Coordinates of C-alpha atoms and ligand atoms in Angstrom, one line a residue:
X1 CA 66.5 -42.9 -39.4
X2 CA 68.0 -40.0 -37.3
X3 CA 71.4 -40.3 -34.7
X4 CA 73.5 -38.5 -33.5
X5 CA 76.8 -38.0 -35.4
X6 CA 80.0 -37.9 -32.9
X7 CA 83.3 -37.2 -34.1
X8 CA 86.6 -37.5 -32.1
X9 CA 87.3 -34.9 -29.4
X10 CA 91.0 -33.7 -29.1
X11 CA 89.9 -31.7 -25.7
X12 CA 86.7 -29.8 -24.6
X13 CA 87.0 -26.0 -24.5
X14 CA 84.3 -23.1 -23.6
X15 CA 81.2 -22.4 -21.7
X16 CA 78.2 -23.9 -21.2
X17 CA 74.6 -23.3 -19.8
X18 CA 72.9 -26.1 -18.2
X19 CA 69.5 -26.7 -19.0
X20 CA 66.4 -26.9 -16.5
X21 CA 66.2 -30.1 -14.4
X22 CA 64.4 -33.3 -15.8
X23 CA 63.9 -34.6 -12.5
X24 CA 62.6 -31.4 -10.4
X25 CA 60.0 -30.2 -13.1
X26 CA 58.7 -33.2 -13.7
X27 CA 57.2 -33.8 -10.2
X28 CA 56.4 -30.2 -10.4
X29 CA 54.4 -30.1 -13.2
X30 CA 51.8 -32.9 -11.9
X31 CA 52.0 -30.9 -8.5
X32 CA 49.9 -28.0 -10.3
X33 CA 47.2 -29.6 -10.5
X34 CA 47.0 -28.9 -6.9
X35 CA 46.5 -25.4 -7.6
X36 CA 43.0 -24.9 -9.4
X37 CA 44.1 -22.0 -11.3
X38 CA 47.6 -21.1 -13.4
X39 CA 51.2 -21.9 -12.6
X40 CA 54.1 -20.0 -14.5
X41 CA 57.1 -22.5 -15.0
X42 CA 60.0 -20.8 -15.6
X43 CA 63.8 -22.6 -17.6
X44 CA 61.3 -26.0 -18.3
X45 CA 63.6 -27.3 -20.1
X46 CA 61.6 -28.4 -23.8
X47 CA 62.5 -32.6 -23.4
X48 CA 59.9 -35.2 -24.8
X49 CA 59.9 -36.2 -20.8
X50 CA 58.3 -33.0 -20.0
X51 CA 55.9 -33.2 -22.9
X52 CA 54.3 -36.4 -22.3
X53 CA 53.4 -34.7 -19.2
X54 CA 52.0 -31.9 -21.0
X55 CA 49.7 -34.3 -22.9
X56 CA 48.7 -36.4 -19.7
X57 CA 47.7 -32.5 -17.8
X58 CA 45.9 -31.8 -21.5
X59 CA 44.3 -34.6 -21.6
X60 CA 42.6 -34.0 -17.9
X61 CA 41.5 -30.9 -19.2
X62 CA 44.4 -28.9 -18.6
X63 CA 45.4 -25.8 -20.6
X64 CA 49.1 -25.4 -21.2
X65 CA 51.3 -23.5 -23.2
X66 CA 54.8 -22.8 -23.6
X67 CA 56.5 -19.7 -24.6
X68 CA 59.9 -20.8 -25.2
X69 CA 61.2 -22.2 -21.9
X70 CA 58.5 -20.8 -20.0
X71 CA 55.6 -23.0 -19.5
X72 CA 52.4 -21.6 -18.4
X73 CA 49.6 -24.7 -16.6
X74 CA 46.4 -23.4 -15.7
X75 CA 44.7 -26.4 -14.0
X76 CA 41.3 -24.7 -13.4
X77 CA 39.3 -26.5 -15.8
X78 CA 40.1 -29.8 -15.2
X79 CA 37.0 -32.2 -14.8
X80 CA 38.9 -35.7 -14.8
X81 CA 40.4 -37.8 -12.3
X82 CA 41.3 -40.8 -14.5
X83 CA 44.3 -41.1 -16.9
X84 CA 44.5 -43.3 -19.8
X85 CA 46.3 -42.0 -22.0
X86 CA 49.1 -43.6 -24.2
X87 CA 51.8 -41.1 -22.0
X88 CA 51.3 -42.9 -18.9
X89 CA 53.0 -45.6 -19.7
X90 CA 55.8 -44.0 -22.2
X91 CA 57.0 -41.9 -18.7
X92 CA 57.9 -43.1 -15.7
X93 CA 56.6 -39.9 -13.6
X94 CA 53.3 -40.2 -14.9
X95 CA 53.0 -42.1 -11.4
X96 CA 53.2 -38.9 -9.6
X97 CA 49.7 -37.5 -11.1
X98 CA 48.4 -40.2 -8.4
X99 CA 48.9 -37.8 -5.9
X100 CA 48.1 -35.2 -7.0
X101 CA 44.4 -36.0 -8.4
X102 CA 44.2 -37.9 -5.1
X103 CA 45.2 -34.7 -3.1
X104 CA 42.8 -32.2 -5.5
X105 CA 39.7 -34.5 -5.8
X106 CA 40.2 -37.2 -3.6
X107 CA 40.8 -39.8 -6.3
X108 CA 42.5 -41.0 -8.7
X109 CA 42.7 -43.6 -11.3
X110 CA 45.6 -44.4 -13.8
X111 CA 46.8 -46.9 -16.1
X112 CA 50.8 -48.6 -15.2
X113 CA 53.5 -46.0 -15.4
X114 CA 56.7 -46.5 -18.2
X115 CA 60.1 -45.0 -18.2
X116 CA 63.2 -46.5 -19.1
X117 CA 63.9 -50.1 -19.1
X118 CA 66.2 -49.7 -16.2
X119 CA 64.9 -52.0 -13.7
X120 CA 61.9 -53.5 -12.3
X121 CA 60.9 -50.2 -11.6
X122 CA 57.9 -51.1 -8.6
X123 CA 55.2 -48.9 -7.1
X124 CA 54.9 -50.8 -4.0
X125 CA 55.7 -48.5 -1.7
X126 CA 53.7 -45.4 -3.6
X127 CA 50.7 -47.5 -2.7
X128 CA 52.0 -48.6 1.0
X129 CA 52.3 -44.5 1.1
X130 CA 48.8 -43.8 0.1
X131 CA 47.3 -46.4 2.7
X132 CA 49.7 -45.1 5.2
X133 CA 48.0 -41.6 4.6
X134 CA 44.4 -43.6 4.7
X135 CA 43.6 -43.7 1.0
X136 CA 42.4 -47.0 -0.1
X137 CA 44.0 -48.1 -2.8
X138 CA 43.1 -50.8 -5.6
X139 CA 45.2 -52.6 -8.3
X140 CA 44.2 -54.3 -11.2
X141 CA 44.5 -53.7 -14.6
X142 CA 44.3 -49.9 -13.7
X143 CA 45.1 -48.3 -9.8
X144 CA 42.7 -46.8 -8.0
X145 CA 43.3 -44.3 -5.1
X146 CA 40.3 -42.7 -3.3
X147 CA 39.8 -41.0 0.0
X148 CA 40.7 -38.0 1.8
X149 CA 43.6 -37.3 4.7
X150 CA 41.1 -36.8 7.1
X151 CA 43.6 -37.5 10.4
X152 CA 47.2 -36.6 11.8
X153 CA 49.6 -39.0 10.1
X154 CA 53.1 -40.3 10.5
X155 CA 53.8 -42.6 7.5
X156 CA 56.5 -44.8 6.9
X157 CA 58.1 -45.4 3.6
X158 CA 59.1 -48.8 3.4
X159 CA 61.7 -48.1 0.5
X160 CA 64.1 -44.9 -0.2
X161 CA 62.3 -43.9 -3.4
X162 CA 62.1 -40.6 -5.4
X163 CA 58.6 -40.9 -6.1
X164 CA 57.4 -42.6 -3.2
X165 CA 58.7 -39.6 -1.5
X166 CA 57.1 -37.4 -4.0
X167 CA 54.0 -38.9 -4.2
X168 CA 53.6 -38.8 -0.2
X169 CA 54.5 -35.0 -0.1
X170 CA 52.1 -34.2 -3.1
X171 CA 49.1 -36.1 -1.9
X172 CA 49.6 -34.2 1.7
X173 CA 49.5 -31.0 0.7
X174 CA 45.7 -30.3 0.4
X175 CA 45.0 -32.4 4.0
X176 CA 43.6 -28.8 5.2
X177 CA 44.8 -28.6 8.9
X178 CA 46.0 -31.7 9.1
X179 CA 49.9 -32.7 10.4
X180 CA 51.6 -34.9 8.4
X181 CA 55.2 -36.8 8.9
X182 CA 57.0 -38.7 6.5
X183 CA 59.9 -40.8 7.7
X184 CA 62.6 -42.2 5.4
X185 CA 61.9 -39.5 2.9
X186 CA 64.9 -39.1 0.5
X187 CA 67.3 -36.0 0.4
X188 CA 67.9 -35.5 -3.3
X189 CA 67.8 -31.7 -4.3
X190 CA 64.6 -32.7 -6.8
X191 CA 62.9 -33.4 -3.8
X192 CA 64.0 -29.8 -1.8
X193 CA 63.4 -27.9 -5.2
X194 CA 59.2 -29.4 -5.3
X195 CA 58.8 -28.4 -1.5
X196 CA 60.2 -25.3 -2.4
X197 CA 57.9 -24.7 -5.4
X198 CA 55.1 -26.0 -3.1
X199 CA 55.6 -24.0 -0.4
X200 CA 55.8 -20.5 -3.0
X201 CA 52.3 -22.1 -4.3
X202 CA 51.2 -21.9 -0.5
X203 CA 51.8 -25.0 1.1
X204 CA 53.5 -25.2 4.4
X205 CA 56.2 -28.2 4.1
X206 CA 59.6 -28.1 6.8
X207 CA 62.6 -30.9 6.6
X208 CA 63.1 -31.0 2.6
X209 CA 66.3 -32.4 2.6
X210 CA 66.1 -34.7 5.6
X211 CA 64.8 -37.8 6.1
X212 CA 62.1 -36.5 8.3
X213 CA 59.6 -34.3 6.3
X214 CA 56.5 -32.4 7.9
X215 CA 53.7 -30.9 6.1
X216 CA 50.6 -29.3 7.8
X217 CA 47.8 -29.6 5.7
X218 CA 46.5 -26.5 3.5
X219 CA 43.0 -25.2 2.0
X220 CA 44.0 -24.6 -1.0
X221 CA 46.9 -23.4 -3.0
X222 CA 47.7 -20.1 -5.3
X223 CA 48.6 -19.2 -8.6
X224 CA 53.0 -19.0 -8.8
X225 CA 55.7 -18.8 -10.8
X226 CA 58.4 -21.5 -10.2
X227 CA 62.1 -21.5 -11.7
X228 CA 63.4 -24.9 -12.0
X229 CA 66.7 -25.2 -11.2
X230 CA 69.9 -26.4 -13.1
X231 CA 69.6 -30.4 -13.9
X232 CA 72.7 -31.7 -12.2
X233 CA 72.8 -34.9 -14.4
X234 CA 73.2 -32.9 -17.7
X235 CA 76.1 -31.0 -15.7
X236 CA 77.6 -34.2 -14.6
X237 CA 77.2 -35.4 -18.2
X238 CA 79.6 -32.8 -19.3
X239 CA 82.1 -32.9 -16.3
X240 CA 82.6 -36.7 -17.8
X241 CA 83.0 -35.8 -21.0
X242 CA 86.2 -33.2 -20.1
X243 CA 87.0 -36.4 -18.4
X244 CA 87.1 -38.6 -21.1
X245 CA 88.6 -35.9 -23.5
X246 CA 90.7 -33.8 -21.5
X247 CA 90.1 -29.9 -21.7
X248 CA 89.1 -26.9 -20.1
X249 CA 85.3 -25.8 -19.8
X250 CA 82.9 -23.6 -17.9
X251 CA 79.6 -24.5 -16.4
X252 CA 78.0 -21.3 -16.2
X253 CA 74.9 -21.3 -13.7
X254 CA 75.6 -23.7 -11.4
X255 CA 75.2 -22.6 -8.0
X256 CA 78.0 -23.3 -5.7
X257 CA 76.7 -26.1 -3.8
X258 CA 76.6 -28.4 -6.9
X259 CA 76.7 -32.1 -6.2
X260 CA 79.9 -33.5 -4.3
X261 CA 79.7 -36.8 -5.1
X262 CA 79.5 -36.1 -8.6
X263 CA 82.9 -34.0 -8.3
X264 CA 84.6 -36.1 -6.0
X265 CA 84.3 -39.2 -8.0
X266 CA 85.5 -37.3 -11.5
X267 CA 88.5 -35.2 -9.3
X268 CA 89.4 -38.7 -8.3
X269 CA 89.7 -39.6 -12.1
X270 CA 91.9 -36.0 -12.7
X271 CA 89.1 -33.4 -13.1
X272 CA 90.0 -29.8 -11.1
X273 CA 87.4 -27.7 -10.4
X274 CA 87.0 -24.0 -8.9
X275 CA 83.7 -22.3 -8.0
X276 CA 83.7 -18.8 -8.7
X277 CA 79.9 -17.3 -7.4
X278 CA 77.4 -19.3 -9.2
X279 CA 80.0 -20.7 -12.1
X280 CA 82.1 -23.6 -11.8
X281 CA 85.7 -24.1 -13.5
X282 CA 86.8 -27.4 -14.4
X283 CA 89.9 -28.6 -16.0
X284 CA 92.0 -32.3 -17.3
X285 CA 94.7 -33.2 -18.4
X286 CA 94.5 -34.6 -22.3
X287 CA 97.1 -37.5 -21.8
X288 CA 97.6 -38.6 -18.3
X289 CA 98.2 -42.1 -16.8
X290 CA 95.1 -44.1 -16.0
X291 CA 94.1 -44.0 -12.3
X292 CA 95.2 -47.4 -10.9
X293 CA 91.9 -48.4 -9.8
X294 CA 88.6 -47.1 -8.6
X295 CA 85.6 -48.1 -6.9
X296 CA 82.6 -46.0 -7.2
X297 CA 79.1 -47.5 -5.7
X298 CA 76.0 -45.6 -6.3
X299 CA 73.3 -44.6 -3.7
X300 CA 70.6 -42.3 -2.9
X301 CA 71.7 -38.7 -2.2
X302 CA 74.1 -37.3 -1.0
X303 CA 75.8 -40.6 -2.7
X304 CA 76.8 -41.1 -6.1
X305 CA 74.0 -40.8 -8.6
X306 CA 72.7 -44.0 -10.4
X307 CA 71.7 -41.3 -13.2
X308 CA 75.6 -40.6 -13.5
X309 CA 76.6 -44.3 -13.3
X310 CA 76.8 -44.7 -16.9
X311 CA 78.5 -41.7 -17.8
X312 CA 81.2 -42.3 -15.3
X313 CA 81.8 -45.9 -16.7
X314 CA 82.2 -44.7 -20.3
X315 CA 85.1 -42.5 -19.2
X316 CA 86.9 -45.4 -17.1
X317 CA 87.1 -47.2 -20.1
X318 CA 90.5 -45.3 -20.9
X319 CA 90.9 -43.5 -17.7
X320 CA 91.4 -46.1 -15.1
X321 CA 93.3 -49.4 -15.0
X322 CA 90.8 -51.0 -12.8
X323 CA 87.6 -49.7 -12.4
X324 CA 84.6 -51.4 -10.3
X325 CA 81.2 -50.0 -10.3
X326 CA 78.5 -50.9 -7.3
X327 CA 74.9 -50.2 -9.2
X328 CA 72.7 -50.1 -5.8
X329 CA 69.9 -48.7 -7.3
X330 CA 68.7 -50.7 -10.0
X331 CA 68.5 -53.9 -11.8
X332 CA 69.2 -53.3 -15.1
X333 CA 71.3 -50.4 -15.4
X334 CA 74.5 -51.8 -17.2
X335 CA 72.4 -51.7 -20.3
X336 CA 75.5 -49.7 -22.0
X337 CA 77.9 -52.6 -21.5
X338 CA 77.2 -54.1 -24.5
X339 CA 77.7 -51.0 -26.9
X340 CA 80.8 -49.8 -24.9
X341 CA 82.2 -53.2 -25.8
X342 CA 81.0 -52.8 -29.2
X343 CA 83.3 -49.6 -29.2
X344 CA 86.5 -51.8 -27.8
X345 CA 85.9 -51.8 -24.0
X346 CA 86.7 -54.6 -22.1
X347 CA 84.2 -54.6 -19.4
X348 CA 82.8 -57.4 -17.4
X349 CA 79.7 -57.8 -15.4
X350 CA 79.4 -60.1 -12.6
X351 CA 76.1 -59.1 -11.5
X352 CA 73.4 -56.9 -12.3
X353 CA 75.3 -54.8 -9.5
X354 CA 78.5 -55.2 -10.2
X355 CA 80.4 -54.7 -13.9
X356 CA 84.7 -54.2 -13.5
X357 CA 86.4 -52.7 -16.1
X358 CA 89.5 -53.2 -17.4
X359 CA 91.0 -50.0 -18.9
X360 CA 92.0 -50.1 -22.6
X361 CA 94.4 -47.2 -24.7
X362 CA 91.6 -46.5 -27.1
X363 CA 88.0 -46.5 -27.9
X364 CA 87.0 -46.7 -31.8
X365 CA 84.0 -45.2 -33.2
X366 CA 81.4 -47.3 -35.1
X367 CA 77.3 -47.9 -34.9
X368 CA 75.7 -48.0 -32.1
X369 CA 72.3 -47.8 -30.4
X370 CA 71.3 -45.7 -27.4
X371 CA 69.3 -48.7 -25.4
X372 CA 68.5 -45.9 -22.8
X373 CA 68.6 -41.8 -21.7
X374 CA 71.5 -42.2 -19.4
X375 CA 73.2 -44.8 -21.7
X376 CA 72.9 -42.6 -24.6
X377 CA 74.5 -39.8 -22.8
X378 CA 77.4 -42.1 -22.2
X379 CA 77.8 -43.2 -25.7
X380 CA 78.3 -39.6 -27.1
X381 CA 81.0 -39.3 -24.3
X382 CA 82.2 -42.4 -25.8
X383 CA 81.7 -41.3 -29.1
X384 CA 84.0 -38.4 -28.3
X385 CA 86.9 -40.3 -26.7
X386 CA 86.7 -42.8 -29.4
X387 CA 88.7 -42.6 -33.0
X388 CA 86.8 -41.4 -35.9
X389 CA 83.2 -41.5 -36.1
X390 CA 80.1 -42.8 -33.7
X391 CA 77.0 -42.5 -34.9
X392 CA 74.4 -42.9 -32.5
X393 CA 71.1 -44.3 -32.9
X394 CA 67.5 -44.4 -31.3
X395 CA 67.9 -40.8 -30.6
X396 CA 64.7 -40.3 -28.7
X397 CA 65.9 -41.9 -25.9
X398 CA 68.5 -39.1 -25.3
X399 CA 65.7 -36.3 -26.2
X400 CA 63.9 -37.3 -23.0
X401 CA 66.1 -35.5 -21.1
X402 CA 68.7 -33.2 -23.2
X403 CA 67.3 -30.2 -24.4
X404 CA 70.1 -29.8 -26.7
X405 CA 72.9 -32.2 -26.0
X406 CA 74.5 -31.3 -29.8
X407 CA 74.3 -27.6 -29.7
X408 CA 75.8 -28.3 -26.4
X409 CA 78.9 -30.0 -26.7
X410 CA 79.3 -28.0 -30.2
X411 CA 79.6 -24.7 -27.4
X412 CA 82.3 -26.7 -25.6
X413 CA 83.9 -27.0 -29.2
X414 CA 83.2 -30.8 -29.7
X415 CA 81.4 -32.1 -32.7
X416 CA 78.0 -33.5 -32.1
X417 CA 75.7 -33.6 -34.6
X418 CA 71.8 -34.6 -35.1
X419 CA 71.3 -36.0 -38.3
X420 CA 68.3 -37.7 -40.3
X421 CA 68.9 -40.4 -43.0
Ligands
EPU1 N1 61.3 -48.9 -5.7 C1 60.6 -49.9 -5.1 N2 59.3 -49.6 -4.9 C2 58.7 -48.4 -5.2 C3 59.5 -47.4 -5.7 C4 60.8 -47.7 -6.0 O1 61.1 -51.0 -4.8 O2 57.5 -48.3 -5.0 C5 62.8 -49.1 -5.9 C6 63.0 -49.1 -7.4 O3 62.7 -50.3 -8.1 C7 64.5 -48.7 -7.4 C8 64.7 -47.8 -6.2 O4 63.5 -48.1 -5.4 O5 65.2 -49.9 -7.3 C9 64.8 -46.3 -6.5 O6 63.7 -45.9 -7.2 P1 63.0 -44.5 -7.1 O7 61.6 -44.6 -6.8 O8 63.9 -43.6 -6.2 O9 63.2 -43.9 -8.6 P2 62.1 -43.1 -9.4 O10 61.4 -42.1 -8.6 O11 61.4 -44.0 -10.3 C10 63.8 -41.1 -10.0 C11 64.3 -40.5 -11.2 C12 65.3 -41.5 -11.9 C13 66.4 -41.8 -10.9 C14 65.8 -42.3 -9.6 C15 66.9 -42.6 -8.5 C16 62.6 -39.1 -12.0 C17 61.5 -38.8 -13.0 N3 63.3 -40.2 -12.1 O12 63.1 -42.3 -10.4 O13 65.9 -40.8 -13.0 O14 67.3 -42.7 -11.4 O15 64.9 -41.4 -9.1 O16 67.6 -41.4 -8.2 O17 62.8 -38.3 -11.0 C18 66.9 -40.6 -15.1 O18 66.8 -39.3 -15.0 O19 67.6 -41.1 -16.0 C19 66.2 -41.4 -14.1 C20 66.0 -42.7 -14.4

């Protein structure tokens, strides 16, 4: 059985590259499809996430192939609209091929989407989307979307999703002439970094980034290359963990207009941080006295990330007296209580929104399992603030979205290892 060894940190020191972003080439790789010819990917970063979609885009006849963190899609010869595979329902952004079969060939069929057991996880307002754009859309033990944009069309979505957003934008694209508006679009960055990729593959998309997006319709697309950005959640990961562990560290490529929420909420908690170009410096103190209380509540961009919500409550374990978290997003997403507790937490939940914790001296290290990606980031955070030894188990969960999360921390001079029984 493999997991992931963690040994106590006495401080994080040295530099670090972040790898490509889980959640902007994702959406990106069903959007080649799209494009009936080849797609250069550049910094994909190599996650079991991203290679589920691989299968799901081989499976439809896809040919793709990676040289090292370059992937290379050539869409050309697929002949399938339907997806059964096993992937769709091990990953949740399976959901997105939707639109993007429905957009190509005007439709689609797919088994349920997966992901992590974080919440209810609906597709409600995907579908609402599709009808909005004039797709008809059938459920039952598969869905079925079939049609063509063949009007202007100013659509609705009834929730602030990711992927409903996504989806919307995706299946849009190809509407050849026609104008299309979606309202309550999210503003993540994911979402600004697919229009972008879009609009280099030769769509024409304005308002990424608001919650008004326009899209007039195009032909068709053209071959690209795309470089994913840096994934913010694997750089907020680390800015926790020099929270937990005190330190001095480097995040090398960056950008300077990396997330402020994320920053805020850890500068809050005694993190200092200085941009310098596209690098960011970030120092804590070792031993300081817990912040008396905090209240951090998470929400759709520009707010704080639920992705970072279980990070952040690992490190208030020790680092705050009081500390109240607000999950907004979804249901289930104090799945890491239990283990943190495990590890000598004293944390209470009141609801499935709201957990306060009390803060304790000291963490100890002992067995654990990762019950989730996020969670399992927050454990080897835990693991490193903790005495002695963590090990970590169900390692796959933290492999769907850290490239390297060992090598990682063992460049910021902690000790995280990947071991096999
Ligand atoms: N929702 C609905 N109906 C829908 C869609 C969503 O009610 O049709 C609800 C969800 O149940 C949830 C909320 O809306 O309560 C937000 O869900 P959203 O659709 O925004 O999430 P997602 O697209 O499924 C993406 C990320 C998640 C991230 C969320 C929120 C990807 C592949 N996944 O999921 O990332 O937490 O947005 O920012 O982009 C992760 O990386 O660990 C992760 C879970």
């Amino acid at each position: 059985m493999s997991y992931y060894k963690v040994t106590h940190s006495e401080g994080l020191f040295g530099e670090v590259e972040i790898q490509g972003s889980k959640n902007s080439v994702l959406p990106i790789i069903a959007a080649t499809i799209l494009n009936s010819g080849q797609t250069i990917i550049k910094n994909c970063p190599r996650i079991s996430d991203v290679d589920n979609m691989i299968k799901i885009l081989s499976a439809l006849g896809a040919n793709c192939r990676f040289e090292k963190n370059i992937l290379v899609v050539d869409t050309s010869q697929i002949n399938k609209n339907m997806i059964t595979d096993n992937a769709v329902s091990r990953i949740r952004s399976s959901v997105i091929f939707m639109g993007a079969l429905a957009g190509r060939f005007g439709s689609a069929r797919i088994t349920y989407p997966g992901g992590c057991n974080i919440g209810e996880r609906k597709i409600d307002a995907h579908l609402d989307a599709f009808s909005q754009l004039g797709f008809g859309v059938t459920e039952n033990e598969n869905i079925y979307v079939e049609g063509r944009i063949t009007e202007d069309k100013n659509v609705n979505l009834k929730v602030k999703s990711v992927g409903a957003t996504e989806n919307a934008i995706i299946s849009s694209v190809l509407s050849d002439g026609r104008k299309i508006v979606i309202n309550n679009a999210v503003k993540e960055p994911e979402i600004v970094s697919l229009c972008e990729a879009l609009n280099k593959m030769g769509a024409d998309i304005k308002g990424a980034g608001t919650s008004r997006i326009e899209i007039v319709g195009v032909r068709k697309l053209h071959d690209s290359e795309i470089e994913i950005c840096p994934d913010r959640i694997v750089a907020g990961t680390y800015i926790a963990a020099l929270c937990g562990v005190g330190g001095s560290i480097t995040i090398k490529n960056i950008g300077s207009d990396y997330d402020k929420a994320i920053l805020e909420n850890f500068y809050k908690l005694g993190v200092n941080y200085k941009f310098y170009g596209n690098e960011l410096d970030l120092k804590c103190a070792k031993i300081r006295r817990p912040l008396e209380e905090i209240t951090v509540s998470t929400a759709v961009y520009p707010g704080f990330p639920t992705d970072m919500q279980s990070q952040l409550m690992a490190v208030m374990t020790t680092r705050a007296v009081k500390g109240i978290i607000v999950e907004n997003i979804f249901e289930n997403r104090f799945t890491n209580v239990l283990m943190l507790k495990k590890m000598g937490a004293s944390i209470a939940v009141v609801s499935d929104k709201i957990a306060f914790i009390s803060g304790v001296t000291s963490l100890k290290g002992c067995s654990v399992e990762a019950p989730d990606l996020r969670s399992g980031a927050a454990l080897c955070i835990a693991g490193l603030m903790a005495e002695g030894v963590t090990k970590i188990y169900n390692p796959h969960y933290i492999l769907r979205g850290y490239e390297h999360i060992d090598e990682d921390f063992r460049k910021l001079s902690a000790k995280v290892e990947y071991m096999e029984e």
